[in-house]
């Protein structure tokens, strides 16, 4: 968009300091493990050493008798949960399975599965006591790989699991395949037969973890009167409350969840793991109990994203993409519910492909239950598709970006589910990438290469509630309930300031607990700046309306003769009658009492968004080491409310994607033991492993939002896997179709080592 | 973590008296290995014996004979920050300055790195090619041995009950000789060697190799000296051809395993590449300013 077309904003597009900034950089912000209710004690969870086993018996007597132990919990302390699914933003959970995942009842399904827990005055005493719990296991055969788990003779995780598709059961016997999705359009066979070029390739990716710095921690106080207070590190206090209410079978109204600052989530802080266990320990001990995971517990027992196996066949005709046949199998982990349907739906989103057949399988394996991770399902799908697209472009001798542009989706293009896209910005991203200084610069030198890739994410709407109290000094207090993971206090305050025509500094923001604000869905799906932003805007309109009503009364004119504009009220029939926002605020006591705006909504019109990334790499062919020399991320964000935080999101997503491409993986031994459950061996990139990531913000406003917001946080993790892989293919002449493209894989491949 | 006692004696004699007595004693220098192991319950003990208060275990001196003497508990930063050390034993700096990060190097010691006996530890190959010796003490007296004879297996050193490592002695580098150490890690910091190699070369004025030592790490249960590589070099002209031969010997001496940090095949291949590159860099150092 050119500068002339862009609406002029006062606050939106500036870069003020975030409200939570000072507390965070001075170490005063309170995170989950900073909760200190009076009488706090600590607990430790005992976890399964087996990846798959029946629990024959649990003997807790020695732990109970251990000096200093206050309580011991097992699944027997949990009420039987109902077998129903609760929506959790981008993922959904079955509450029976959630309950079993929190404390295993009869069977452990992955190594690290929680089996029991102990509370004591010291975490070390709790740990020593937990080791004294005797669990008798009957080990069962283990299945770790998604394709092996799909075989007819694979060990079964759940003998009652039947494959479902479109609401119907489609298997006649138990299977690890929990569900199948399918999307079909056009005539694939014909299109392949008539194609100028066809590319077919198989891709795999490994489970990877979000890698947030702050481990899971939960502190729960269960009072004798049945009131439960939770200090949580969560992406959604209400989702946390809802899950806890279900697992504990307690009315949600008896549970208050206090959201603490969150040290990273990326989707992983939506399910509950520790809260129900801490609650049971608190009920039994009469003390508030804190449970905190170690890093290895985080890796072994919280939700990473799926390992995948994806088969791709693409055809080009007339210089554009004409057909796609895709088969995706995603590991769900121990219980059904991978992100395969999102993978299947996003995979072709960047392109207008007439003929397609897409099959997706959700498969259980003996690994931790997967959780959302930034654009869940989409990065692995893009890793596969965008490499095949790259190969196809090479096959027909086209520039990879020009080929993508020729094949691009645009407004009206039907997604694979038949829904037409509203206004979207993929073509704009491609053009911005082609015009970027990076893409126009040559890539020279031995062992160097360049790769590009695009990616898509839906972005979400869902429910938000806010209240805005107008203070008599002309400031406002915004009370919202969206966990601030990325600077959303700032992006919401900015929208409120814009909508009210006041200064950003006049807005004070609080992320409230579940007793103090209406329902808010999780901060996930890149929805907060969009959906809670919509609520903030509506609350501002509510205040404007209340002020107009009061001004009309004050001035003795009709309400429709009062306009609210740029932070002031004026009478259209009498120029002398004007009142600033602050002036009206000061008079609230005399004009009808305090002014409070509020809005509660189910946000519609979320804007899907695209990104296109460019990566330059150098590969040391002798050691297999890859250095990322230069990296540019182009992304349509609709409107960048706070450009610095948008850039931060884009850079962060790219960094995570680069780590996923090069080194990160869940590395299992044959028995299902995660051998690299530490930051040392999991190998996320450090600052020294990444170049400065250049960002190009494209703004194609979302028609579904008053300021055009789309959501920015998830798209940037989608393209990097393929962009890096394409660059490595360019540098080495070899196409790597399995992640991670680690030094090991590169030297083994290039030097034909076994 | 199990409960344990903690004592920080001021003298070696007091330290020796606390060893044995049927108790499981763990010496503590920087604690960057030990504390992690205790916390993760990979190891347990009855008594943690802190060596950092014993003055002679913290000193770093250059002796009259020109050798470097490093107290076993001296932090790495105290060693590599000495300008004379940087000038005369750069290969020691190669190793000491990549162990962990700045914070770790402020506590971690050479003694701890050696006693921990990780096959992937960074200081052993460097010390081995420089011909370093270790001074070991007990209530009964002291003994010395070459660093290469100190390792018995993963996590296993050859200290006898009642013994402590006192000092690492690095001899002066002879004229026209230099050493170099490096490792391969997938990232650029905060990683453990997938494979590593140290090389020492002495080169005559006509370019003939008069002395050589190669040591490799992370490719066997202990760090390994590769005498065959040294033999392959001896008497040859320093250069690509000789270095390639030595690299081949290093690769065939390796007995690597496959684990989460790398595969056996990758390690064998890598250690050859690293040995060759280490020789090139040692050669550069030895011939600088000629
Ligand atoms: C974040 C991090 C990164 C690391 N990176 C590296 C790396 O890159 N390369 C590397 O090689 N290592 C690395 N390490 C491991 C560790 O830092 C080194 O091995 C370090 O040199 C150990 O020294 P220390 O003084 O801390 O030993 P300690 O932990 O105090 O002791 C280690 C072992 O030696 C024994 N011990 C210590 N001193 C004596 C003595 N005088 N006599 C007898 N026994 C003794 C102890 O009982 C213990 O078993 C890393 C560790 C961490 C935490």
Tab-separated table of N, CA, C and O and ligand atoms in Angstrom, chain B residues 26-37 43 51 72 76 98-100 104 107-109 111-113 115-116 120-123 159 163-165 183 190-192, ligand 1:
chain	number	residue	atom	x	y	z
B	26	UNK	N	32.598	-36.114	47.412
B	26	UNK	CA	32.729	-35.513	46.086
B	26	UNK	C	33.485	-34.199	46.224
B	26	UNK	O	33.051	-33.301	46.943
B	27	UNK	N	34.647	-34.137	45.569
B	27	UNK	CA	35.395	-32.877	45.571
B	27	UNK	C	34.640	-31.857	44.725
B	27	UNK	O	34.023	-32.200	43.718
B	28	UNK	N	34.685	-30.615	45.168
B	28	UNK	CA	33.994	-29.536	44.459
B	28	UNK	C	34.999	-28.457	44.113
B	28	UNK	O	35.657	-27.907	44.990
B	29	UNK	N	35.140	-28.170	42.814
B	29	UNK	CA	35.954	-27.017	42.412
B	29	UNK	C	34.957	-25.949	41.973
B	29	UNK	O	34.350	-25.301	42.808
B	30	UNK	N	34.752	-25.787	40.666
B	30	UNK	CA	33.764	-24.804	40.211
B	30	UNK	C	32.331	-25.292	40.361
B	30	UNK	O	31.390	-24.505	40.378
B	31	UNK	N	32.170	-26.600	40.425
B	31	UNK	CA	30.834	-27.157	40.597
B	31	UNK	C	29.991	-27.170	39.333
B	31	UNK	O	28.824	-27.552	39.364
B	32	UNK	N	30.569	-26.795	38.219
B	32	UNK	CA	29.738	-26.691	37.007
B	32	UNK	C	29.391	-28.061	36.424
B	32	UNK	O	28.468	-28.181	35.630
B	33	UNK	N	30.128	-29.069	36.797
B	33	UNK	CA	29.708	-30.445	36.498
B	33	UNK	C	28.996	-31.032	37.716
B	33	UNK	O	27.899	-31.563	37.617
B	34	UNK	N	29.636	-30.922	38.858
B	34	UNK	CA	29.167	-31.637	40.041
B	34	UNK	C	27.756	-31.216	40.467
B	34	UNK	O	26.896	-32.066	40.730
B	35	UNK	N	27.529	-29.913	40.553
B	35	UNK	CA	26.233	-29.461	41.072
B	35	UNK	C	25.101	-29.895	40.138
B	35	UNK	O	24.040	-30.334	40.576
B	36	UNK	N	25.382	-29.822	38.836
B	36	UNK	CA	24.376	-30.267	37.868
B	36	UNK	C	24.071	-31.749	38.071
B	36	UNK	O	22.917	-32.173	38.105
B	37	UNK	N	25.128	-32.535	38.261
B	37	UNK	CA	24.941	-33.987	38.425
B	37	UNK	C	24.177	-34.312	39.711
B	37	UNK	O	23.313	-35.183	39.721
B	43	UNK	N	24.103	-38.403	40.343
B	43	UNK	CA	25.183	-38.756	41.262
B	43	UNK	C	24.705	-38.380	42.660
B	43	UNK	O	23.924	-37.431	42.817
B	51	UNK	N	37.047	-27.386	47.428
B	51	UNK	CA	38.503	-27.191	47.382
B	51	UNK	C	38.902	-25.728	47.190
B	51	UNK	O	40.091	-25.400	47.221
B	72	UNK	N	44.574	-26.905	40.576
B	72	UNK	CA	43.467	-27.693	40.025
B	72	UNK	C	42.120	-26.987	40.137
B	72	UNK	O	41.219	-27.255	39.350
B	76	UNK	N	38.922	-21.079	35.021
B	76	UNK	CA	39.501	-20.990	33.678
B	76	UNK	C	39.849	-19.554	33.310
B	76	UNK	O	40.884	-19.292	32.697
B	98	UNK	N	36.469	-21.852	25.404
B	98	UNK	CA	35.215	-22.304	24.785
B	98	UNK	C	34.411	-23.211	25.711
B	98	UNK	O	33.332	-23.678	25.361
B	99	UNK	N	34.938	-23.476	26.895
B	99	UNK	CA	34.185	-24.305	27.851
B	99	UNK	C	33.040	-23.467	28.401
B	99	UNK	O	33.270	-22.446	29.042
B	100	UNK	N	31.819	-23.867	28.110
B	100	UNK	CA	30.660	-23.093	28.559
B	100	UNK	C	30.707	-21.693	27.996
B	100	UNK	O	31.137	-21.475	26.872
B	104	UNK	N	30.309	-19.474	33.096
B	104	UNK	CA	30.857	-20.787	33.483
B	104	UNK	C	32.368	-20.680	33.692
B	104	UNK	O	32.917	-21.225	34.651
B	107	UNK	N	34.003	-19.820	36.992
B	107	UNK	CA	34.003	-20.796	38.088
B	107	UNK	C	34.695	-22.107	37.702
B	107	UNK	O	35.444	-22.669	38.477
B	108	UNK	N	34.421	-22.569	36.497
B	108	UNK	CA	34.903	-23.898	36.098
B	108	UNK	C	36.423	-23.939	36.089
B	108	UNK	O	37.087	-22.969	35.744
B	109	UNK	N	36.963	-25.100	36.457
B	109	UNK	CA	38.420	-25.244	36.553
B	109	UNK	C	38.931	-26.285	35.561
B	109	UNK	O	38.173	-27.125	35.075
B	111	UNK	N	41.052	-28.524	36.553
B	111	UNK	CA	41.026	-29.737	37.371
B	111	UNK	C	39.683	-30.434	37.268
B	111	UNK	O	39.608	-31.656	37.084
B	112	UNK	N	38.628	-29.675	37.376
B	112	UNK	CA	37.282	-30.251	37.277
B	112	UNK	C	37.034	-30.830	35.892
B	112	UNK	O	36.461	-31.908	35.742
B	113	UNK	N	37.481	-30.120	34.878
B	113	UNK	CA	37.285	-30.592	33.501
B	113	UNK	C	37.985	-31.933	33.300
B	113	UNK	O	37.443	-32.838	32.659
B	115	UNK	N	39.046	-34.119	35.890
B	115	UNK	CA	38.541	-35.157	36.799
B	115	UNK	C	37.167	-35.663	36.376
B	115	UNK	O	36.836	-36.831	36.579
B	116	UNK	N	36.375	-34.779	35.799
B	116	UNK	CA	35.042	-35.195	35.350
B	116	UNK	C	35.137	-36.245	34.236
B	116	UNK	O	34.229	-37.030	34.027
B	120	UNK	N	34.143	-35.970	25.899
B	120	UNK	CA	34.001	-34.814	25.020
B	120	UNK	C	34.584	-33.547	25.631
B	120	UNK	O	34.468	-32.472	25.059
B	121	UNK	N	35.229	-33.660	26.802
B	121	UNK	CA	35.757	-32.460	27.464
B	121	UNK	C	36.765	-31.753	26.557
B	121	UNK	O	37.477	-32.402	25.782
B	122	UNK	N	36.833	-30.446	26.688
B	122	UNK	CA	37.665	-29.676	25.762
B	122	UNK	C	39.124	-29.572	26.161
B	122	UNK	O	39.989	-29.468	25.290
B	123	UNK	N	39.438	-29.571	27.453
B	123	UNK	CA	40.845	-29.333	27.789
B	123	UNK	C	41.757	-30.541	27.548
B	123	UNK	O	42.931	-30.350	27.213
B	159	UNK	N	42.335	-41.588	39.506
B	159	UNK	CA	42.659	-41.228	40.886
B	159	UNK	C	42.337	-42.415	41.786
B	159	UNK	O	41.333	-43.097	41.587
B	163	UNK	N	42.960	-39.717	46.965
B	163	UNK	CA	43.771	-38.793	46.166
B	163	UNK	C	42.958	-37.604	45.658
B	163	UNK	O	41.754	-37.719	45.413
B	164	UNK	N	43.688	-36.492	45.481
B	164	UNK	CA	43.112	-35.317	44.826
B	164	UNK	C	44.051	-34.884	43.706
B	164	UNK	O	45.266	-35.077	43.801
B	165	UNK	N	43.475	-34.291	42.678
B	165	UNK	CA	44.315	-33.668	41.651
B	165	UNK	C	44.750	-32.318	42.204
B	165	UNK	O	43.923	-31.539	42.683
B	183	UNK	N	37.076	-27.811	18.155
B	183	UNK	CA	36.049	-28.857	18.225
B	183	UNK	C	34.986	-28.528	17.182
B	183	UNK	O	34.923	-27.407	16.688
B	190	UNK	N	27.733	-22.695	23.446
B	190	UNK	CA	26.894	-23.477	24.344
B	190	UNK	C	26.572	-24.850	23.774
B	190	UNK	O	25.424	-25.224	23.553
B	191	UNK	N	27.590	-25.590	23.480
B	191	UNK	CA	27.379	-26.925	22.938
B	191	UNK	C	28.536	-27.798	23.384
B	191	UNK	O	29.568	-27.291	23.804
B	192	UNK	N	28.356	-29.086	23.292
B	192	UNK	CA	29.409	-30.024	23.662
B	192	UNK	C	29.980	-30.604	22.375
B	192	UNK	O	29.236	-30.905	21.447
C	1	LIG	C1	26.515	-24.508	30.800
C	1	LIG	C2	27.713	-25.420	30.793
C	1	LIG	C3	28.465	-25.521	29.659
C	1	LIG	C4	29.577	-26.347	29.638
C	1	LIG	N1	30.319	-26.383	28.501
C	1	LIG	C5	31.418	-27.172	28.467
C	1	LIG	C6	32.236	-27.190	27.303
C	1	LIG	O1	31.970	-26.504	26.332
C	1	LIG	N2	33.321	-28.005	27.301
C	1	LIG	C7	33.644	-28.768	28.390
C	1	LIG	O2	34.654	-29.462	28.327
C	1	LIG	N3	32.877	-28.769	29.496
C	1	LIG	C8	31.789	-27.991	29.567
C	1	LIG	N4	31.011	-27.972	30.698
C	1	LIG	C9	31.350	-28.840	31.807
C	1	LIG	C10	32.163	-28.164	32.928
C	1	LIG	O3	31.939	-26.793	32.953
C	1	LIG	C11	33.634	-28.405	32.782
C	1	LIG	O4	33.898	-29.773	32.779
C	1	LIG	C12	34.410	-27.714	33.899
C	1	LIG	O5	35.739	-27.544	33.533
C	1	LIG	C13	34.353	-28.477	35.213
C	1	LIG	O6	35.102	-27.783	36.187
C	1	LIG	P1	34.536	-27.477	37.638
C	1	LIG	O7	35.616	-26.783	38.354
C	1	LIG	O8	33.254	-26.768	37.565
C	1	LIG	O9	34.344	-28.965	38.163
C	1	LIG	P2	33.411	-29.534	39.299
C	1	LIG	O10	32.022	-29.613	38.842
C	1	LIG	O11	33.671	-28.829	40.578
C	1	LIG	O12	34.029	-30.980	39.381
C	1	LIG	C14	33.955	-31.874	38.314
C	1	LIG	C15	34.342	-33.286	38.769
C	1	LIG	O13	35.700	-33.336	39.118
C	1	LIG	C16	35.872	-33.679	40.489
C	1	LIG	N5	36.975	-32.842	40.969
C	1	LIG	C17	37.079	-31.506	40.801
C	1	LIG	N6	38.262	-31.087	41.253
C	1	LIG	C18	38.933	-32.179	41.711
C	1	LIG	C19	40.221	-32.377	42.272
C	1	LIG	N7	41.068	-31.357	42.447
C	1	LIG	N8	40.590	-33.610	42.607
C	1	LIG	C20	39.729	-34.645	42.411
C	1	LIG	N9	38.527	-34.529	41.882
C	1	LIG	C21	38.109	-33.289	41.520
C	1	LIG	C22	34.543	-33.418	41.120
C	1	LIG	O14	34.303	-34.231	42.233
C	1	LIG	C23	33.600	-33.747	39.987
C	1	LIG	O15	33.426	-35.108	39.883
C	1	LIG	C24	29.907	-27.132	30.754
C	1	LIG	C25	29.121	-27.048	31.888
C	1	LIG	C26	28.032	-26.201	31.923
C	1	LIG	C27	27.223	-26.106	33.179
